[in-house]
Coordinates of C-alpha atoms in Angstrom, one line a residue:
M7 CA 233.7 -101.8 164.7
Q8 CA 237.0 -100.1 164.3
Q9 CA 238.2 -98.1 167.2
F10 CA 240.1 -94.8 166.8
N11 CA 243.8 -94.5 167.4
D12 CA 246.0 -91.5 167.9
R13 CA 247.3 -91.7 164.3
T14 CA 243.9 -91.6 162.7
M15 CA 243.3 -88.3 160.9
S16 CA 240.6 -86.5 163.0
L17 CA 237.9 -84.5 161.3
T18 CA 236.9 -83.3 164.8
R19 CA 240.3 -81.7 165.4
I20 CA 239.9 -79.8 162.2
L21 CA 236.4 -78.7 162.9
R22 CA 237.2 -77.6 166.4
N23 CA 238.7 -74.5 164.9
A24 CA 235.4 -73.5 163.4
F25 CA 233.9 -73.3 167.0
A26 CA 236.7 -71.1 168.4
S27 CA 235.0 -67.8 167.6
R28 CA 231.8 -69.0 169.3
W29 CA 233.7 -69.9 172.4
R30 CA 234.9 -66.3 172.6
E31 CA 231.3 -65.0 172.2
L32 CA 230.1 -67.3 174.9
E33 CA 232.6 -65.6 177.3
R34 CA 230.5 -62.5 177.0
Y35 CA 227.8 -64.3 179.0
Q36 CA 230.0 -63.9 182.1
T37 CA 229.5 -60.1 182.4
G38 CA 227.5 -58.9 179.4
G39 CA 224.2 -60.8 179.7
E40 CA 222.0 -57.8 180.5
Q41 CA 223.3 -55.8 177.5
M42 CA 222.9 -58.9 175.2
Q43 CA 219.3 -59.2 176.2
R44 CA 218.6 -55.5 175.6
E45 CA 220.1 -55.9 172.1
V46 CA 217.9 -59.0 171.5
L47 CA 214.7 -57.1 172.6
M48 CA 215.4 -54.1 170.3
H49 CA 216.3 -56.4 167.4
L50 CA 213.0 -58.4 167.8
V51 CA 210.7 -55.3 168.1
Q52 CA 212.4 -53.6 165.2
R53 CA 212.0 -56.7 163.0
A54 CA 208.3 -57.0 163.9
K55 CA 207.2 -53.4 164.1
D56 CA 205.4 -53.5 160.7
T57 CA 203.5 -56.7 161.5
E58 CA 199.9 -56.6 162.5
Y59 CA 200.9 -57.4 166.1
G60 CA 203.7 -54.9 166.1
R61 CA 201.5 -52.1 164.9
N62 CA 198.8 -52.9 167.4
H63 CA 201.3 -52.8 170.3
L64 CA 203.4 -49.8 169.2
F65 CA 206.6 -51.7 168.6
G66 CA 207.9 -48.8 166.5
A67 CA 207.8 -46.5 169.5
V68 CA 209.7 -48.9 171.8
K69 CA 212.9 -47.4 173.2
G70 CA 213.5 -49.9 175.9
Y71 CA 212.1 -52.6 178.1
E72 CA 209.6 -50.4 180.0
D73 CA 207.9 -49.3 176.7
F74 CA 207.7 -52.9 175.6
A75 CA 206.3 -54.2 178.8
R76 CA 203.8 -51.3 179.1
N77 CA 202.3 -51.8 175.6
T78 CA 202.5 -55.6 175.3
P79 CA 200.3 -58.0 177.3
V80 CA 201.4 -61.3 178.8
N81 CA 200.1 -64.1 176.6
T82 CA 199.3 -67.8 176.9
Y83 CA 198.6 -69.9 173.9
E84 CA 194.9 -69.1 174.1
E85 CA 195.6 -65.4 173.6
L86 CA 197.7 -66.0 170.5
K87 CA 195.8 -69.0 169.1
G88 CA 193.6 -66.9 166.7
D89 CA 196.7 -65.2 165.2
I90 CA 198.6 -68.5 164.9
D91 CA 195.7 -70.1 163.1
R92 CA 195.6 -67.3 160.6
M93 CA 199.3 -67.8 160.0
R94 CA 198.6 -71.5 159.5
Q95 CA 196.1 -70.5 156.9
G96 CA 198.8 -68.7 155.0
E97 CA 198.4 -65.1 156.1
H98 CA 201.6 -62.9 156.1
D99 CA 203.0 -60.4 158.6
V100 CA 200.7 -61.4 161.5
L101 CA 203.0 -62.1 164.5
W102 CA 206.3 -62.1 162.6
P103 CA 207.4 -60.7 159.2
G104 CA 206.6 -62.7 156.1
R105 CA 204.9 -66.0 155.9
V106 CA 205.6 -68.8 158.5
K107 CA 205.4 -72.2 156.9
W108 CA 206.4 -74.5 159.7
F109 CA 204.4 -75.2 162.9
A110 CA 205.7 -77.4 165.8
K111 CA 202.9 -79.5 167.2
S112 CA 203.1 -79.6 171.0
S113 CA 200.9 -80.9 173.8
G114 CA 197.5 -79.4 174.3
T115 CA 196.0 -76.7 176.4
T116 CA 192.9 -76.5 178.5
N117 CA 190.8 -76.1 175.4
D118 CA 192.7 -78.0 172.7
K119 CA 194.3 -81.3 172.1
S120 CA 197.4 -79.7 170.5
K121 CA 199.2 -76.4 170.3
F122 CA 200.8 -75.3 167.0
I123 CA 203.9 -73.2 167.7
P124 CA 205.1 -71.2 164.7
V125 CA 208.7 -71.8 163.6
S126 CA 209.9 -69.0 161.4
P127 CA 213.1 -69.2 159.2
D128 CA 214.7 -66.7 161.7
G129 CA 213.7 -68.9 164.7
L130 CA 214.9 -72.0 163.0
K131 CA 218.3 -70.6 162.2
H132 CA 219.0 -68.2 165.2
T133 CA 217.3 -70.2 168.0
H134 CA 216.9 -73.9 167.3
Y135 CA 219.9 -74.6 165.1
K136 CA 222.1 -72.1 166.9
G137 CA 221.2 -73.9 170.2
A138 CA 222.2 -77.3 168.8
T139 CA 225.5 -75.8 167.5
D140 CA 226.2 -74.2 170.8
S141 CA 225.6 -77.6 172.5
V142 CA 228.3 -79.1 170.4
A143 CA 230.6 -76.1 170.8
I144 CA 230.4 -76.3 174.6
Y145 CA 231.0 -80.1 174.5
L146 CA 234.1 -79.7 172.3
R147 CA 235.4 -76.9 174.6
N148 CA 235.0 -79.2 177.6
N149 CA 236.4 -82.3 175.9
P150 CA 239.4 -81.3 173.7
Q151 CA 240.1 -85.0 173.0
S152 CA 236.7 -85.6 171.4
R153 CA 236.4 -87.5 168.1
M154 CA 232.7 -87.1 167.7
F155 CA 232.8 -85.9 164.1
D156 CA 235.0 -88.9 163.1
G157 CA 231.9 -91.0 163.3
R158 CA 228.1 -90.7 163.0
G159 CA 225.5 -89.0 165.2
L160 CA 222.4 -91.0 166.0
I161 CA 219.7 -88.3 166.0
L162 CA 216.1 -89.1 166.8
G163 CA 213.2 -87.3 165.2
G164 CA 209.4 -87.3 165.0
S165 CA 207.2 -87.0 161.9
H166 CA 205.4 -84.2 160.1
A167 CA 202.4 -83.8 157.8
P168 CA 201.0 -81.1 155.5
N169 CA 199.6 -78.1 157.2
Y170 CA 196.1 -77.4 155.8
N171 CA 197.4 -78.8 152.5
L172 CA 199.2 -75.5 151.8
P173 CA 202.2 -75.9 149.5
G174 CA 205.4 -76.2 151.4
S175 CA 203.8 -75.8 154.8
L176 CA 204.3 -78.5 157.5
V177 CA 203.0 -79.3 160.9
G178 CA 204.6 -81.9 163.2
D179 CA 207.2 -82.6 165.9
L180 CA 209.9 -79.9 166.2
S181 CA 212.5 -82.6 165.7
A182 CA 211.0 -83.5 162.3
I183 CA 211.0 -79.9 161.2
L184 CA 214.6 -79.6 162.2
I185 CA 215.5 -82.7 160.2
E186 CA 213.5 -81.7 157.2
N187 CA 215.3 -78.4 156.9
I188 CA 218.8 -79.4 158.1
N189 CA 221.9 -78.6 156.0
P190 CA 222.4 -81.6 153.6
V191 CA 226.1 -81.7 154.8
V192 CA 224.9 -82.7 158.2
N193 CA 223.3 -85.8 156.7
L194 CA 226.8 -87.1 155.9
V195 CA 227.6 -87.4 159.6
R196 CA 224.2 -88.6 161.0
V197 CA 222.0 -91.7 161.1
P198 CA 219.4 -92.8 160.3
K199 CA 218.6 -91.8 156.8
K200 CA 216.1 -89.0 156.4
Q201 CA 213.3 -91.2 155.2
T202 CA 213.6 -93.4 158.3
A203 CA 213.9 -90.5 160.7
L204 CA 210.6 -89.0 159.5
L205 CA 208.5 -92.2 159.6
A206 CA 205.3 -91.8 161.6
D207 CA 205.0 -95.4 162.9
F208 CA 207.5 -95.5 165.8
E209 CA 207.4 -99.3 166.1
V210 CA 208.6 -99.6 162.5
K211 CA 210.9 -96.6 162.9
R212 CA 212.6 -97.9 166.0
D213 CA 213.5 -101.2 164.3
R214 CA 214.8 -99.5 161.2
I215 CA 216.8 -97.0 163.1
A216 CA 218.4 -99.8 165.1
R217 CA 219.2 -101.8 162.0
E218 CA 220.7 -98.8 160.1
A219 CA 222.7 -97.5 163.1
M220 CA 224.1 -100.7 164.6
T221 CA 226.6 -101.2 161.7
K222 CA 227.8 -97.6 161.7
N223 CA 230.5 -96.0 163.8
V224 CA 228.1 -94.0 166.1
T225 CA 230.0 -91.6 168.3
N226 CA 227.2 -89.4 169.7
L227 CA 223.4 -89.6 170.5
S228 CA 220.8 -86.8 170.4
G229 CA 217.2 -87.1 171.6
V230 CA 214.7 -87.5 174.3
P231 CA 215.9 -90.0 176.9
S232 CA 212.8 -92.2 176.9
W233 CA 212.6 -92.5 173.1
M234 CA 216.4 -93.0 172.8
L235 CA 216.4 -95.8 175.4
S236 CA 213.7 -97.6 173.5
V237 CA 215.9 -97.5 170.4
L238 CA 219.0 -98.6 172.2
N239 CA 217.2 -101.5 173.7
R240 CA 216.3 -102.6 170.2
V241 CA 220.0 -102.3 169.2
M242 CA 220.9 -104.6 172.1
E243 CA 218.2 -107.1 171.1
L244 CA 219.5 -107.2 167.5
S245 CA 223.2 -107.3 168.4
G246 CA 223.0 -109.8 171.2
K247 CA 225.6 -107.7 173.1
E248 CA 225.6 -107.0 176.8
H249 CA 226.8 -103.3 176.7
L250 CA 226.4 -100.6 174.1
E251 CA 230.1 -99.9 173.8
E252 CA 230.5 -103.4 172.4
V253 CA 228.3 -102.2 169.4
W254 CA 229.7 -98.7 169.2
P255 CA 233.2 -98.6 170.8
N256 CA 233.7 -94.9 170.0
L257 CA 230.5 -93.7 171.5
E258 CA 231.3 -90.7 173.7
V259 CA 228.3 -88.4 174.4
F260 CA 224.5 -88.2 174.7
F261 CA 222.9 -84.8 174.1
H262 CA 219.6 -85.1 175.8
G263 CA 216.6 -83.0 176.6
G264 CA 212.8 -82.9 176.6
V265 CA 212.2 -84.7 179.9
A266 CA 214.2 -85.0 183.1
F267 CA 217.2 -87.3 182.8
T268 CA 217.4 -88.4 186.5
P269 CA 214.9 -91.3 186.2
Y270 CA 216.9 -92.7 183.3
R271 CA 220.5 -92.1 184.5
E272 CA 220.9 -95.5 186.2
Q273 CA 219.5 -97.4 183.2
Y274 CA 221.9 -95.6 180.8
Q275 CA 224.8 -96.3 183.1
K276 CA 224.0 -100.0 183.1
L277 CA 223.7 -100.0 179.4
I278 CA 226.8 -97.9 178.8
T279 CA 229.6 -98.8 181.2
S280 CA 232.4 -97.0 179.5
P281 CA 234.1 -94.4 181.8
L282 CA 234.6 -92.2 178.7
M283 CA 230.8 -91.6 178.2
H284 CA 229.5 -88.1 178.6
Y285 CA 226.0 -86.6 179.1
E286 CA 225.1 -83.1 178.3
E287 CA 221.6 -81.7 179.1
T288 CA 219.8 -79.2 176.9
Y289 CA 216.7 -77.2 177.4
N290 CA 215.1 -77.2 174.0
A291 CA 211.3 -76.9 173.4
S292 CA 209.0 -76.3 170.5
E293 CA 209.1 -72.6 171.5
G294 CA 212.8 -72.3 171.5
F295 CA 216.3 -73.4 172.7
F296 CA 216.9 -71.9 176.1
G297 CA 219.7 -73.6 178.0
V298 CA 222.8 -75.9 177.9
Q299 CA 224.7 -77.7 180.6
D300 CA 228.1 -76.1 180.2
D301 CA 229.7 -77.7 183.2
P302 CA 229.6 -81.5 183.5
Q303 CA 229.9 -81.2 187.3
D304 CA 227.0 -78.8 187.6
K305 CA 223.4 -79.7 186.8
S306 CA 222.5 -76.1 186.2
L307 CA 222.0 -74.9 182.7
L308 CA 223.5 -71.8 181.1
L309 CA 220.8 -69.5 179.9
M310 CA 221.3 -68.8 176.2
L311 CA 221.2 -65.0 175.8
D312 CA 221.8 -64.2 172.1
H313 CA 219.4 -66.8 170.5
D314 CA 216.6 -64.4 169.3
V315 CA 214.9 -65.0 172.7
F316 CA 214.1 -62.2 175.1
Y317 CA 213.4 -63.5 178.6
E318 CA 211.2 -62.2 181.4
F319 CA 210.5 -63.8 184.7
Q320 CA 207.4 -63.6 186.9
E321 CA 208.0 -64.3 190.6
M322 CA 205.8 -67.2 191.6
G323 CA 203.0 -66.1 193.9
S324 CA 203.3 -62.5 192.7
D325 CA 202.3 -60.4 189.7
R326 CA 205.8 -58.9 189.5
I327 CA 207.6 -59.5 186.2
V328 CA 211.2 -58.6 185.7
P329 CA 213.7 -58.8 182.9
L330 CA 217.0 -60.7 183.3
E331 CA 218.7 -58.1 185.5
G332 CA 215.9 -58.2 188.0
V333 CA 216.2 -61.9 188.9
Q334 CA 217.5 -63.2 192.2
V335 CA 219.3 -66.5 193.0
G336 CA 217.0 -69.1 194.7
K337 CA 213.7 -67.6 193.8
N338 CA 211.1 -69.5 191.7
Y339 CA 210.0 -67.8 188.5
A340 CA 207.6 -68.5 185.7
M341 CA 209.4 -67.9 182.4
L342 CA 208.1 -65.6 179.7
I343 CA 209.6 -65.4 176.2
S344 CA 209.5 -63.2 173.2
T345 CA 211.0 -64.7 170.1
S346 CA 211.7 -64.4 166.4
C347 CA 208.9 -67.0 165.8
G348 CA 206.3 -64.4 166.8
L349 CA 205.7 -65.4 170.5
W350 CA 205.3 -62.2 172.5
R351 CA 205.6 -62.2 176.3
Y352 CA 204.6 -65.8 176.0
M353 CA 204.1 -67.8 179.2
I354 CA 205.8 -71.1 178.4
G355 CA 204.6 -72.9 181.5
D356 CA 207.9 -73.8 182.9
T357 CA 209.3 -72.5 186.2
V358 CA 213.0 -71.9 186.8
Q359 CA 215.3 -71.1 189.7
F360 CA 218.6 -69.3 189.2
T361 CA 221.7 -70.7 190.7
S362 CA 224.0 -68.0 189.5
T363 CA 223.8 -64.5 187.9
N364 CA 227.4 -64.4 186.7
P365 CA 226.8 -66.0 184.3
Y366 CA 223.1 -66.6 184.4
K367 CA 222.5 -70.3 185.2
F368 CA 219.4 -72.0 186.3
I369 CA 217.5 -75.2 187.0
I370 CA 214.1 -76.1 185.7
S371 CA 212.1 -76.2 188.9
G372 CA 208.8 -77.4 187.6
R373 CA 205.7 -76.3 185.8
T374 CA 203.3 -73.5 186.5
K375 CA 200.6 -76.2 186.7
S376 CA 200.5 -79.7 188.1
F377 CA 201.6 -82.2 185.4
I378 CA 203.3 -85.5 184.4
N379 CA 206.0 -85.2 181.8
A380 CA 208.3 -88.1 182.6
F381 CA 208.3 -89.4 179.1
G382 CA 207.4 -86.3 177.0
E383 CA 203.6 -86.8 177.4
E384 CA 203.0 -83.5 179.2
L385 CA 199.8 -84.6 180.8
I386 CA 198.1 -81.7 182.6
V387 CA 195.4 -81.7 185.3
D388 CA 192.7 -80.5 182.9
N389 CA 193.3 -83.7 180.8
A390 CA 193.0 -85.8 183.9
E391 CA 189.8 -84.1 185.1
Q392 CA 188.1 -84.5 181.7
G393 CA 189.3 -88.1 181.3
L394 CA 188.0 -89.1 184.8
A395 CA 184.6 -87.3 184.2
Y396 CA 184.2 -89.2 180.9
A397 CA 185.1 -92.6 182.5
C398 CA 182.7 -91.9 185.4
Q399 CA 179.9 -91.0 182.9
K400 CA 180.5 -94.2 181.0
T401 CA 180.7 -96.6 184.0
G402 CA 178.5 -95.0 186.6
A403 CA 181.5 -94.6 189.0
V404 CA 182.1 -91.6 191.3
V405 CA 185.7 -90.4 192.1
S406 CA 186.2 -88.7 195.4
E407 CA 190.0 -88.3 195.4
Y408 CA 192.9 -89.2 193.1
T409 CA 196.5 -88.7 192.3
A410 CA 198.8 -90.1 189.6
A411 CA 202.6 -90.4 189.0
P412 CA 204.8 -92.2 186.5
V413 CA 206.3 -95.7 186.8
F414 CA 209.7 -95.3 185.2
M415 CA 211.1 -97.7 182.6
D416 CA 212.2 -101.2 183.5
Q417 CA 214.9 -103.1 181.7
N418 CA 212.6 -103.7 178.8
A419 CA 212.1 -99.9 178.3
K420 CA 208.5 -100.2 179.5
C421 CA 206.7 -97.5 181.6
R422 CA 203.3 -96.4 182.5
H423 CA 201.2 -94.0 184.6
Q424 CA 199.9 -95.3 188.0
W425 CA 196.7 -93.8 189.3
L426 CA 195.6 -94.1 192.9
I427 CA 191.9 -93.4 193.0
E428 CA 189.5 -93.3 196.0
F429 CA 186.0 -94.0 194.7
A430 CA 182.8 -92.9 196.3
K431 CA 181.2 -95.4 194.0
T432 CA 183.5 -98.1 192.6
P433 CA 182.9 -99.1 189.0
A434 CA 181.7 -102.7 188.3
S435 CA 185.0 -103.2 186.4
V436 CA 188.1 -101.2 187.4
S437 CA 189.9 -102.5 184.3
E438 CA 187.1 -101.2 182.0
F439 CA 187.3 -97.8 183.8
A440 CA 191.1 -97.7 183.3
A441 CA 190.7 -98.5 179.6
I442 CA 188.1 -95.8 179.0
L443 CA 190.2 -93.3 180.9
D444 CA 193.3 -94.2 178.9
R445 CA 191.5 -93.9 175.6
K446 CA 190.1 -90.5 176.6
L447 CA 193.4 -89.1 177.6
Q448 CA 194.8 -90.1 174.2
E449 CA 191.9 -88.2 172.6
L450 CA 192.6 -85.1 174.7
N451 CA 196.4 -85.0 174.5
S452 CA 198.4 -85.6 171.4
D453 CA 201.7 -86.1 173.2
Y454 CA 200.2 -88.7 175.5
E455 CA 198.6 -90.4 172.4
A456 CA 202.0 -90.5 170.7
K457 CA 203.7 -92.1 173.7
R458 CA 200.9 -94.6 174.0
Y459 CA 201.1 -95.6 170.4
K460 CA 201.2 -99.4 170.1
D461 CA 202.5 -99.5 173.7
I462 CA 206.0 -98.8 172.5
T463 CA 207.1 -96.4 175.1
L464 CA 204.1 -95.9 177.5
Q465 CA 202.0 -98.9 178.6
P466 CA 198.3 -98.8 179.5
L467 CA 197.8 -96.9 182.7
Q468 CA 197.3 -98.8 186.0
I469 CA 194.7 -98.0 188.6
V470 CA 195.1 -98.8 192.3
V471 CA 191.9 -98.5 194.3
A472 CA 192.4 -96.6 197.5
R473 CA 190.7 -97.6 200.7
P474 CA 188.0 -95.2 202.0
G475 CA 189.5 -92.2 203.8
L476 CA 193.1 -92.8 202.6
F477 CA 193.7 -89.2 201.3
N478 CA 192.2 -87.6 204.4
D479 CA 194.4 -89.8 206.6
W480 CA 197.5 -88.7 204.6
L481 CA 196.6 -85.1 204.9
K482 CA 195.9 -85.5 208.6
L483 CA 199.3 -87.0 209.2
R484 CA 200.9 -83.9 207.7
G485 CA 198.6 -81.5 209.6
K486 CA 197.0 -80.4 206.4
L487 CA 193.5 -81.8 206.8
G488 CA 190.8 -79.2 206.0
G489 CA 191.1 -75.6 204.9
Q490 CA 192.7 -75.0 201.5
H491 CA 195.0 -78.0 201.6
K492 CA 194.6 -80.4 198.6
V493 CA 196.3 -83.5 197.4
P494 CA 198.4 -82.8 194.3
R495 CA 196.6 -84.4 191.4
L496 CA 199.6 -85.1 189.1
S497 CA 203.2 -85.4 190.0
N498 CA 206.3 -85.9 187.9
E499 CA 208.0 -88.0 190.7
R500 CA 206.8 -90.8 192.9
K501 CA 207.6 -89.7 196.5
M502 CA 204.0 -88.7 197.4
L503 CA 202.4 -91.6 195.7
E504 CA 204.7 -94.1 197.4
E505 CA 203.7 -92.6 200.8
L506 CA 200.1 -93.0 199.9
L507 CA 200.5 -96.5 198.7
G508 CA 202.3 -97.5 201.9
L509 CA 199.5 -96.0 203.9
N510 CA 196.9 -97.7 201.8
E511 CA 198.3 -101.1 202.9
K512 CA 197.8 -100.4 206.6

């Protein structure tokens, strides 16, 4: 693979000029954030005032935030599900003007295996693609010597399928919708080819991506850390090399998002030893593109304020909801969004904590509910409860206490969930119980099902049987035995589980 030299004509240096105007706009974030958000709100309600939802909630009479908040309820997916399904059936002007043809399939809710998030042309252009463009703009601003456009970008995507067999309407992973609608010019600087990127069988896709990409001059990576690591390990297997820079000597940056990067950082640093490698975190979800790491030395994310997303924040433990100007540094907030995809005061489920208000920067502090999302599986407590009830019904077992946490990937890119269960009545076969639970979780949660597909990323779950009284002993040691204290059912990190496992051996 040919390395760049200083005399090589650089397409990146030419394209940098195209981002200069956006750099100046991003400077407004320092002092003009509140005004930008007021402009976004008025733009959204004016665009949607003649939709069914807009008429029902008096969008035409909105003069400011107070009017909007007074007339529009806070929504979860359940409240909007009926309207979204009508949109999926082809109805126009329901939550957003016109007909929405694309729906991002996301992890399920209490009542459903999957959510279907509308992705309008406005949201695609002004939220999702604009977020990706801003990620690159910020990276180029921070790295003036970059040559990323002088090679290819390895961009991972999911798959999509027809939506109710309506012409031109698709449902699937957001990444697949983005690839399907991407400007054809971008395909000249990315791998793999579109047909490969949209394959549904990840085992086949991973091998084809690795084979297509390993002979190209890849300079940048984009995707979810867990999926990308699986692909990169396949590249190493096929190439026989020890480090990734031996395959791609000009590799310089990984734009990552979807799950926390911390558990994977050490593995990436072992795989990519070049001191010139950079990592930039993004906060992109099916519902929108919300944040970018604008300072490599700061793990906080810059809140994207002019992306057709109006933000509100509910203080955790309180009913109080405030717009951007009402937030305080250090407090934990549940985030609500209103977007040009037709989500109105939508409770996304994430909690954030601001680290700065000039500009507005934050960290993702967790979820509004207990969950595991170490690999993009978004397993919620309701899934766990239903899965355990079903496994108990099938085996005659009785569960008294449990908790679960991820086991992060080993050198072979393998990972799993580990469950610590205290049985009041132990099943005749714990392995059978585990298999039934695993299958039921796949049935209940489409994201978990995808990660479990052919054991590529997520291995079968493991059950460790807890000794009688373990959970009570753990609570007692912390002075939390009795009352309203409970053992967290699901955790995205292993600290508590490791404590319980250590106590289980005593």
